[in-house]
Coordinates of C-alpha atoms in Angstrom, one line a residue:
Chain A
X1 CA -40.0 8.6 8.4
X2 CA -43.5 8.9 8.4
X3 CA -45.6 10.6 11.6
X4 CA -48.7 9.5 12.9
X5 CA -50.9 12.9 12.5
X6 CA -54.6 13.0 11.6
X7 CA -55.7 15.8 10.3
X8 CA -59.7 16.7 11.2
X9 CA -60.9 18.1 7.8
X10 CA -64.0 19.5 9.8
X11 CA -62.3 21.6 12.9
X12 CA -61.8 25.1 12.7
X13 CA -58.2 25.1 13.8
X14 CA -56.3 25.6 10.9
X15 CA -54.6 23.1 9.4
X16 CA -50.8 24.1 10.0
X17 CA -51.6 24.4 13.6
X18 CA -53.1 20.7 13.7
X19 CA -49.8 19.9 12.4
X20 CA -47.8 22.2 15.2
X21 CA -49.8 20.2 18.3
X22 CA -50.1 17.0 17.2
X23 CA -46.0 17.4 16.8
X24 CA -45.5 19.5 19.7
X25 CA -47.7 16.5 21.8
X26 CA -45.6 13.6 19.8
X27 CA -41.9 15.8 21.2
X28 CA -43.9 16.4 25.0
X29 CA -45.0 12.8 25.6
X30 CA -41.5 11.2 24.7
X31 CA -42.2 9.1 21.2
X32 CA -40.5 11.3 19.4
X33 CA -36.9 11.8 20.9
X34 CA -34.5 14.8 20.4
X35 CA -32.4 14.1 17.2
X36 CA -35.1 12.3 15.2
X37 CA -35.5 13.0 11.5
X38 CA -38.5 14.4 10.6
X39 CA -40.0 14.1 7.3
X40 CA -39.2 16.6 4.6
X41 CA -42.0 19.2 3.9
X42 CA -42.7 17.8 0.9
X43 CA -43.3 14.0 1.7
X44 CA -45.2 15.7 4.6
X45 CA -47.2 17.6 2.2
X46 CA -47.9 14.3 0.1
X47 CA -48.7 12.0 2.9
X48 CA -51.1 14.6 4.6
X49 CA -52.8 15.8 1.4
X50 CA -51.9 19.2 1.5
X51 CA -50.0 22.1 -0.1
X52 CA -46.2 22.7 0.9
X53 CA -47.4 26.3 2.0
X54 CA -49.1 24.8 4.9
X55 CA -46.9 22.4 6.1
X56 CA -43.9 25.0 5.8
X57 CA -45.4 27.3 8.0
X58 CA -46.1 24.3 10.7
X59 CA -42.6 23.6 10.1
X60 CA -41.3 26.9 10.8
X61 CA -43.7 28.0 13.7
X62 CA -41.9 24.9 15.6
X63 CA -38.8 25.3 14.5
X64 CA -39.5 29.6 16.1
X65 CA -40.9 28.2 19.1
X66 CA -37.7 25.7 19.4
X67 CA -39.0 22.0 18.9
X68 CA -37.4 21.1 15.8
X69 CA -34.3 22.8 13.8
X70 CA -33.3 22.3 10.0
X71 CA -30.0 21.8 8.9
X72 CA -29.2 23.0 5.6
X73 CA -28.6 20.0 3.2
X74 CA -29.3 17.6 6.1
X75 CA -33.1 17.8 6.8
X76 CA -35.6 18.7 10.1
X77 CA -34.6 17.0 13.5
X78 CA -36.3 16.8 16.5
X79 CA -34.8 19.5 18.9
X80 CA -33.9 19.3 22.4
X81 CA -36.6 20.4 24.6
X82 CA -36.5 21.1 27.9
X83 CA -38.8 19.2 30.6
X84 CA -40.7 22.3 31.9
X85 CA -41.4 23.2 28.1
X86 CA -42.7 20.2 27.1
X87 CA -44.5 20.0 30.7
X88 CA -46.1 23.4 28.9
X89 CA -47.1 21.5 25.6
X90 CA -49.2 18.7 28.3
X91 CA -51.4 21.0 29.7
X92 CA -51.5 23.1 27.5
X93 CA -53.3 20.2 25.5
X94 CA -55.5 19.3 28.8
X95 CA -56.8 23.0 28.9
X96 CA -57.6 23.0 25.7
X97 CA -59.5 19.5 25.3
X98 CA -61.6 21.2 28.7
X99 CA -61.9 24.0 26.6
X100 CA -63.2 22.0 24.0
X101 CA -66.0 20.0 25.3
X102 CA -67.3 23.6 27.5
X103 CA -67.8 24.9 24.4
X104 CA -69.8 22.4 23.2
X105 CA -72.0 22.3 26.3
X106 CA -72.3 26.3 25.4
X107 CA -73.1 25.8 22.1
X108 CA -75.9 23.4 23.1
X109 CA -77.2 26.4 25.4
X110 CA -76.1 24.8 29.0
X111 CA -74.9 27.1 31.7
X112 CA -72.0 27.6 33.2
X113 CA -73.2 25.4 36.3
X114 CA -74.8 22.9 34.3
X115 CA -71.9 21.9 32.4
X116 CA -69.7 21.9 35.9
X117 CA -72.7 19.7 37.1
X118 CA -71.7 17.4 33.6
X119 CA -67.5 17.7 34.9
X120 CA -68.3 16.7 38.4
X121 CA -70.6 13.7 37.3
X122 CA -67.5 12.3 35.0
X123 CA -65.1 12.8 37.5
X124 CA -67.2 10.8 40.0
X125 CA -67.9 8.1 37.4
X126 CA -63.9 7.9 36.7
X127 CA -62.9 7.9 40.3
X128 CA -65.4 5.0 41.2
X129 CA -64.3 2.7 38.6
X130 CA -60.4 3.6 39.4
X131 CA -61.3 2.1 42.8
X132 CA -63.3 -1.0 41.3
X133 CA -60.1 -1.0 39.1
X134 CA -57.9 -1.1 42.3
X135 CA -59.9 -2.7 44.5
X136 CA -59.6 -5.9 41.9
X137 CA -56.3 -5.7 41.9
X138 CA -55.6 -5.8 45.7
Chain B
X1 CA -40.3 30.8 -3.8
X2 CA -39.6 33.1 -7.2
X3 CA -42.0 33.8 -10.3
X4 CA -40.1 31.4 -12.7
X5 CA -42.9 31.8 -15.2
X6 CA -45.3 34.9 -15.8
X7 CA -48.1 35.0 -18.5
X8 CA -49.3 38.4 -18.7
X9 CA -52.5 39.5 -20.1
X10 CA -52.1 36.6 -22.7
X11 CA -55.4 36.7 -25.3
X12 CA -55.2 33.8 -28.7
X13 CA -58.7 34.5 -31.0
X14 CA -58.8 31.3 -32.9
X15 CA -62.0 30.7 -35.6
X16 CA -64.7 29.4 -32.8
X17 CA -62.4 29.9 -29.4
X18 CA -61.6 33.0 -27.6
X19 CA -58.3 32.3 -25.2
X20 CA -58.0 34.7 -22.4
X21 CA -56.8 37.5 -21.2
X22 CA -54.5 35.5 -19.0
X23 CA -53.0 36.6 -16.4
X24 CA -50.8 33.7 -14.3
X25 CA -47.3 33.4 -12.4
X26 CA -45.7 29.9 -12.0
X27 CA -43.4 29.8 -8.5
X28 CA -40.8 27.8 -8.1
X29 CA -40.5 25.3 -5.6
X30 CA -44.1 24.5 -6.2
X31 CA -45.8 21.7 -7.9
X32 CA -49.4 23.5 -9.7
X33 CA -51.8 21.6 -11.2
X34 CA -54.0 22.7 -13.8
X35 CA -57.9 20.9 -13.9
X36 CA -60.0 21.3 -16.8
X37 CA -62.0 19.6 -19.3
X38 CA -61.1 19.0 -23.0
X39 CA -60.8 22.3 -24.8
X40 CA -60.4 24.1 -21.8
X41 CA -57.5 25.3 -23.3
X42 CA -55.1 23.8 -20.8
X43 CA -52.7 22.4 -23.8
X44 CA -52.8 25.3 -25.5
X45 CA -51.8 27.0 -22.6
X46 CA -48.6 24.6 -22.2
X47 CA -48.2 24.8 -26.1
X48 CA -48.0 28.5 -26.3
X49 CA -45.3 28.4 -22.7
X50 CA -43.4 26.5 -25.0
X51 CA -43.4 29.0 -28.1
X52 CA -44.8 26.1 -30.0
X53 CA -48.6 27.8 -30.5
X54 CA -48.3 31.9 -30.6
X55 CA -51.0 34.3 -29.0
X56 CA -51.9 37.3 -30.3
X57 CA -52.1 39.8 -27.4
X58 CA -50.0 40.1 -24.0
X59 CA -46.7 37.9 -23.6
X60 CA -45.5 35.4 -21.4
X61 CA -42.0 35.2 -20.1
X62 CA -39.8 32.2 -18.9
X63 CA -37.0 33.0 -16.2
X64 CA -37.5 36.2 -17.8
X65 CA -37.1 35.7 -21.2
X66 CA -40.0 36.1 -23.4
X67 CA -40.9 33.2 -24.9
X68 CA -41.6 34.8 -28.8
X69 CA -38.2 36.3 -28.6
X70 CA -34.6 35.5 -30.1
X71 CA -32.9 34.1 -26.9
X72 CA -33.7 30.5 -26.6
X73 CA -31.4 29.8 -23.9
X74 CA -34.8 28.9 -21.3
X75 CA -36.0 26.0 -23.2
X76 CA -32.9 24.1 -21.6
X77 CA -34.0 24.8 -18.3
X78 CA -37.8 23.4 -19.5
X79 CA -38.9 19.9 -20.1
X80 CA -42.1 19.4 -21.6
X81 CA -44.0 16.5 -22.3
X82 CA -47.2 16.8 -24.7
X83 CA -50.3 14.7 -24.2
X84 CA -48.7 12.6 -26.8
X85 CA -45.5 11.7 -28.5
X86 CA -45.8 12.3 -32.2
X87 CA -43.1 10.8 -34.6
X88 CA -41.8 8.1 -32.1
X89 CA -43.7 5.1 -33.3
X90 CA -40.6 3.5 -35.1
X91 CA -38.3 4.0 -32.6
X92 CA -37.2 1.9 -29.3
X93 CA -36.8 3.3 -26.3
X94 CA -32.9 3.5 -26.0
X95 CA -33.2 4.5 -29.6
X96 CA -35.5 7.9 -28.2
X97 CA -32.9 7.9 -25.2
X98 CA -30.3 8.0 -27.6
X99 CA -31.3 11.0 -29.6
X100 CA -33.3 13.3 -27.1
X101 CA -30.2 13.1 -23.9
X102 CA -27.8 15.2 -26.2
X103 CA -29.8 18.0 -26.7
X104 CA -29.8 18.8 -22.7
X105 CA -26.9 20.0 -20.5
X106 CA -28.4 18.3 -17.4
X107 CA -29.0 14.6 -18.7
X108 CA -29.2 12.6 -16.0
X109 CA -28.2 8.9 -17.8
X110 CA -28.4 7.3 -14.3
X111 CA -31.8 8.6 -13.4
X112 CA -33.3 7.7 -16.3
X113 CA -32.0 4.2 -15.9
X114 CA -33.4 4.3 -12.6
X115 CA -36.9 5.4 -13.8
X116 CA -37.3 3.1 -16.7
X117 CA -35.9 0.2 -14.5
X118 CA -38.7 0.9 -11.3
X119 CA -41.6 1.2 -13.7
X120 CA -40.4 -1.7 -15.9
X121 CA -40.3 0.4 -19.1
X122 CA -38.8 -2.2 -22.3
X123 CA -36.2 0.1 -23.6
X124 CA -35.8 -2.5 -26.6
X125 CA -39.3 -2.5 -28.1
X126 CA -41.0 -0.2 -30.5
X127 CA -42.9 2.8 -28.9
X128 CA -45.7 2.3 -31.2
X129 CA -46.0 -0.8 -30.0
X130 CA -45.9 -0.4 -26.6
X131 CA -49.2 0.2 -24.6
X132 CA -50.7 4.0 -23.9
X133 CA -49.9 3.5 -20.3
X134 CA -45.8 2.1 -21.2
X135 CA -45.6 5.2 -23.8
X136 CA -46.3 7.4 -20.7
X137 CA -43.8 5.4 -18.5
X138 CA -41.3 5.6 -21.2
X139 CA -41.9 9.6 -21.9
X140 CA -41.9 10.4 -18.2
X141 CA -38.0 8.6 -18.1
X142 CA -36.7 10.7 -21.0
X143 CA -38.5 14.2 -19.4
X144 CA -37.5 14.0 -16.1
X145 CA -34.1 12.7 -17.3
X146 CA -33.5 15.8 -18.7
X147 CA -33.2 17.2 -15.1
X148 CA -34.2 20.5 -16.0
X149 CA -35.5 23.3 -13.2
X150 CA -39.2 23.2 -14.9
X151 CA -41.5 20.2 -15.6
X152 CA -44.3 20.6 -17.9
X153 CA -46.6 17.8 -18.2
X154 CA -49.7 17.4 -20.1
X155 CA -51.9 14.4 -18.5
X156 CA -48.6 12.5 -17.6
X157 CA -50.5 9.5 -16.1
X158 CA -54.0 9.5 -17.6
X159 CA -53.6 5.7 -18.9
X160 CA -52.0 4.9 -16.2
X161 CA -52.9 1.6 -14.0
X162 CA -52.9 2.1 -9.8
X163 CA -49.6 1.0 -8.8
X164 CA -47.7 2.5 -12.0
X165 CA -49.6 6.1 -10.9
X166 CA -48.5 5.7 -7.1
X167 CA -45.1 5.0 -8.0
X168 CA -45.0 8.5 -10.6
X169 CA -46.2 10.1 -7.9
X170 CA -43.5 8.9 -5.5
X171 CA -40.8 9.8 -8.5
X172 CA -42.2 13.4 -8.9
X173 CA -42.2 14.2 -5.2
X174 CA -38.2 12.6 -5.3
X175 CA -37.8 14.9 -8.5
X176 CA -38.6 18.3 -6.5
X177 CA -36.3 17.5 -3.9
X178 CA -33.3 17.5 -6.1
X179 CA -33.2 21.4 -5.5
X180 CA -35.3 24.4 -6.5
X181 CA -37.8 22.8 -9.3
X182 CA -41.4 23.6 -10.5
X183 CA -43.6 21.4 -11.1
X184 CA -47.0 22.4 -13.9
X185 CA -49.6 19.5 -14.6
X186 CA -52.8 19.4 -15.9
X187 CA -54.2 16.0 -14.9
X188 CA -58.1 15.0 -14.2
X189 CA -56.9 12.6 -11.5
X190 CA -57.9 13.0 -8.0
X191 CA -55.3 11.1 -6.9
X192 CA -52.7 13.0 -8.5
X193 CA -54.4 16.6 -6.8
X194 CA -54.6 15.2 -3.5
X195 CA -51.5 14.0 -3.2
X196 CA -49.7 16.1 -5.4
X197 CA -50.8 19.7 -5.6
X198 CA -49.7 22.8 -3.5
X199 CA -51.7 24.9 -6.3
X200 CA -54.8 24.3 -7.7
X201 CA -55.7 25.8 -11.0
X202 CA -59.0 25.4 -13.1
X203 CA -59.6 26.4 -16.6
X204 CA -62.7 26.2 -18.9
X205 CA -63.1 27.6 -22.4
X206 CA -59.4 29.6 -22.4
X207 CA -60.4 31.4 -19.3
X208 CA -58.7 30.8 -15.6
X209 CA -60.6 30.6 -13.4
X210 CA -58.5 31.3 -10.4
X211 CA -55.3 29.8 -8.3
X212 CA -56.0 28.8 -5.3
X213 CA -53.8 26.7 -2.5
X214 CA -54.8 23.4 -2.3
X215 CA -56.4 23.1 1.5
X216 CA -57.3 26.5 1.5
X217 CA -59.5 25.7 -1.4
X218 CA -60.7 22.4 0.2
X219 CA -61.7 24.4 3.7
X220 CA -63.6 26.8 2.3
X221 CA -66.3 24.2 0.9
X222 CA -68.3 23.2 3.6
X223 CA -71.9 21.3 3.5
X224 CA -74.8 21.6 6.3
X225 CA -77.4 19.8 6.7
X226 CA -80.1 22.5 8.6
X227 CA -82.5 21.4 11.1
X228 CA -85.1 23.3 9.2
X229 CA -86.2 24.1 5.9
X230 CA -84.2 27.4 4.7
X231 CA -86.8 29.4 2.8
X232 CA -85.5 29.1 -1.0
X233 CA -85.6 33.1 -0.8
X234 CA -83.2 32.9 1.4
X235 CA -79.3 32.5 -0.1
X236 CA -76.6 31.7 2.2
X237 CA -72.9 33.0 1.4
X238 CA -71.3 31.6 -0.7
X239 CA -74.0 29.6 -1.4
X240 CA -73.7 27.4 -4.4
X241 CA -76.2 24.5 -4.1
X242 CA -79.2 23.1 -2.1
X243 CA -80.9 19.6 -1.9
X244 CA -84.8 19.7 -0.5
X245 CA -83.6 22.9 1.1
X246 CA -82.3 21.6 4.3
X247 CA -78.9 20.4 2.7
X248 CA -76.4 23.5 1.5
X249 CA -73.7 23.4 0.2
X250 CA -71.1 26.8 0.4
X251 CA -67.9 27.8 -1.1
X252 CA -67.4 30.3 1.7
X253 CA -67.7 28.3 4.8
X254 CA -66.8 31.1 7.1
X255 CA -69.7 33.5 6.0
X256 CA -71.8 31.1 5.7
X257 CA -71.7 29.7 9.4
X258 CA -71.7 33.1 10.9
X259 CA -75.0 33.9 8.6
X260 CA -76.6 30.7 10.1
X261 CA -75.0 31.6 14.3
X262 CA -75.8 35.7 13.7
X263 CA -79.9 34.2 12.2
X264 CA -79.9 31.1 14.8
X265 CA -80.8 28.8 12.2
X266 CA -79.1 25.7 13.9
X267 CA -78.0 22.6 11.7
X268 CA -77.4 18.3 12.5
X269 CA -74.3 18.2 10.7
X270 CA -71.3 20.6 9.2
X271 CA -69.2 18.4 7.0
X272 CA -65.8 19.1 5.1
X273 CA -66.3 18.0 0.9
X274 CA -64.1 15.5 -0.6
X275 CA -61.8 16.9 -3.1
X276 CA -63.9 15.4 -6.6
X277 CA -66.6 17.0 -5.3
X278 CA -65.0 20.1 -4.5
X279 CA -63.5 20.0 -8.3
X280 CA -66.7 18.9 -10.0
X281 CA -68.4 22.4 -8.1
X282 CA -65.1 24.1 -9.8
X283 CA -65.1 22.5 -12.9
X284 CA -69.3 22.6 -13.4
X285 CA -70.2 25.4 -11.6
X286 CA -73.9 24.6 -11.3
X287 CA -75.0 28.2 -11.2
X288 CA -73.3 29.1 -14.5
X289 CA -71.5 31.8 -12.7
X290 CA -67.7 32.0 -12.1
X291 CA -66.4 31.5 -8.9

């Protein structure tokens, strides 16, 4: 089966470890279900553009850190994980996509409180329209 | 992933050409794809694997036999397919089929079948008068047929149309999961690189020019457009082109970026380059040098 992973050609995290999240957040958020077949590395490899060196050592960092296992002969499956792990993989994601856009903000030379300034301001404008959004719907 | 082949130090001094040294290891388990222009030397190169053009310095060994010596027992476990089929014009296809499946252990009658059937290959006309791109259908059933642990393929798809390429592609990836295998092309296709390559390997007047893995070849390209003019005195790493000297283009994206950050010479726009351009930079390196 094919998986829905993007690769961004222009970030600095390394390819295979594209590959590791954006599997690890497919596992966390329930779509893909324990016992799923994954694609083999080298339709992976085809399908993603890349080399087979790559997309082994995605492969194999999940299958260390427990999210998939390989049979021998019978392909890559989607392991069982437990709920506090993949609880792990979901913010670990949120801290990094924080992460993310303070960097930004530091590379554009705001400060520390500036950029909080920025958070609070989107937080504000999110909470307002959740209560438009509910106040509709009452 | 085991050296299958190894070409050590090979040199060939022809009248006008000067081939090598080379020095090149072929894993297994790993589709490489040799880029290169005509007389690169990327046929030759394939021609002397084979034992079928000699060199006159170094040697070059397959599963550890050396090619030039008296044990031909390898060249079962090697299928190669030249650019093209000389001799075959006044056969058919099962006719071919028929004469080339003895010679090898592994023949694989049903896969053949199977390949001539899904790219519509007529097994009962002529080959010379089939069509450049049929003639590379047809000789792409009878290699891989041969189900040996070593494919060697010369511009397999170069007269190829869209769909027939897509679906070679599709039967080359199937062929490397039947078990250990190794894959060598040469091919100028992008398609074929980009969605067939785990090793990249580029070649220009006998020399190599490196191997590199595919993406981290890709990666280490990187364009910027600056927000100021760079003063032509200045070079960036890896620096291997400029347009109106705001627009630079690096092979050595890493150094490059932490030149600009450690300088702060800021830029608009850092973008990833798209695999022809990345081999056109390869192939025509546009400051003569060799990267």
């Amino acid at each position: 089966m094919d998986l829905p992973i993007r690769l961004a050609k222009d970030s600095k995290t390394p390819i295979y470890h594209q590959i590791e999240e954006q599997v690890k957040a497919l596992i966390a958020g329930g779509h893909l279900q324990a016992g799923t077949a994954l694609p083999s590395i080298r339709a992976l490899s085809k399908e993603l553009e890349i080399s087979v060196i790559t997309t082994r050592r995605a492969y194999l960092n999940l299958e260390q850190q427990g999210f998939i296992k390989t049979t021998q002969g019978k392909g890559t499956f989607v392991a069982e994980v437990e709920a506090d792990k993949k609880k792990e993989v979901t913010v670990a994601a949120i801290y990094q996509a924080l992460e993310k856009g303070i960097e930004t903000g530091l590379r554009h030379d705001y400060s520390i409180e500036q950029i909080e300034e920025v958070f609070t301001e989107i937080i504000a404008k999110l909470k307002e329209k959740g209560e438009k959004a509910n106040g509709e719907l009452d | 992933m085991e050296s299958w082949i190894k070409v050590n130090q090979m040199e060939k001094n022809m009248n006008d050409f000067k081939m090598g040294p080379i020095e090149l290891e072929f894993e297994s388990g790993m589709i490489h794809v040799i880029v290169g222009g005509n007389g690169s030397g990327k046929s030759t190169l394939f021609k002397q694997i084979m034992n079928l053009v000699t060199f006159d310095a170094g040697s070059i060994e397959v599963f550890g036999s050396n090619v030039a010596g008296e044990d031909e027992g390898w060249k079962k476990r090697i299928a190669y397919q030249p650019q093209t089929l000389v001799g075959c014009d006044e056969f058919t296809g099962r006719q071919l089929m028929q004469l080339i499946s003895p010679l090898y252990p592994n023949w694989n009658q049903s896969l053949f079948d199977d390949i001539a059937r899904s790219l519509s290959v007529p097994l009962n006309k002529k080959f010379g008068k089939l069509s450049q791109g049929v003639q590379q259908k047809l000789a792409i059933a009878l290699t891989l047929a041969r189900d040996t642990d070593i494919l060697l393929l010369d511009e397999p798809t170069s007269h190829m149309d869209i769909p027939a390429k897509s679906r070679v592609m599709d039967l080359f990836v199937e062929w490397m999961e039947r078990g250990e295998k190794l894959i060598i092309l040469s091919s100028h296709q992008t398609e074929d690189i980009r969605k067939l390559a785990d090793y990249l390997l580029f070649m220009s007047n006998g020399k190599l020019h490196g191997k590199f893995v595919k993406d981290e070849l890709v990666s280490s390209f990187k364009k910027y457009w600056l927000e100021k003019e760079l003063s032509s005195q200045i070079k960036l790493p890896g620096e291997i082109d400029r347009k109106n000297n705001r627009l630079i283009v690096t092979n050595d994206a890493e150094k490059a970026e932490a030149y600009l950050l450690s300088h702060k010479i800021g830029w608009i726009e850092a973008e990833s380059l798209e695999m022809d351009e990345v081999i056109s930079y390869m192939v025509v390196n546009k400051n003569g040098g060799v990267l």
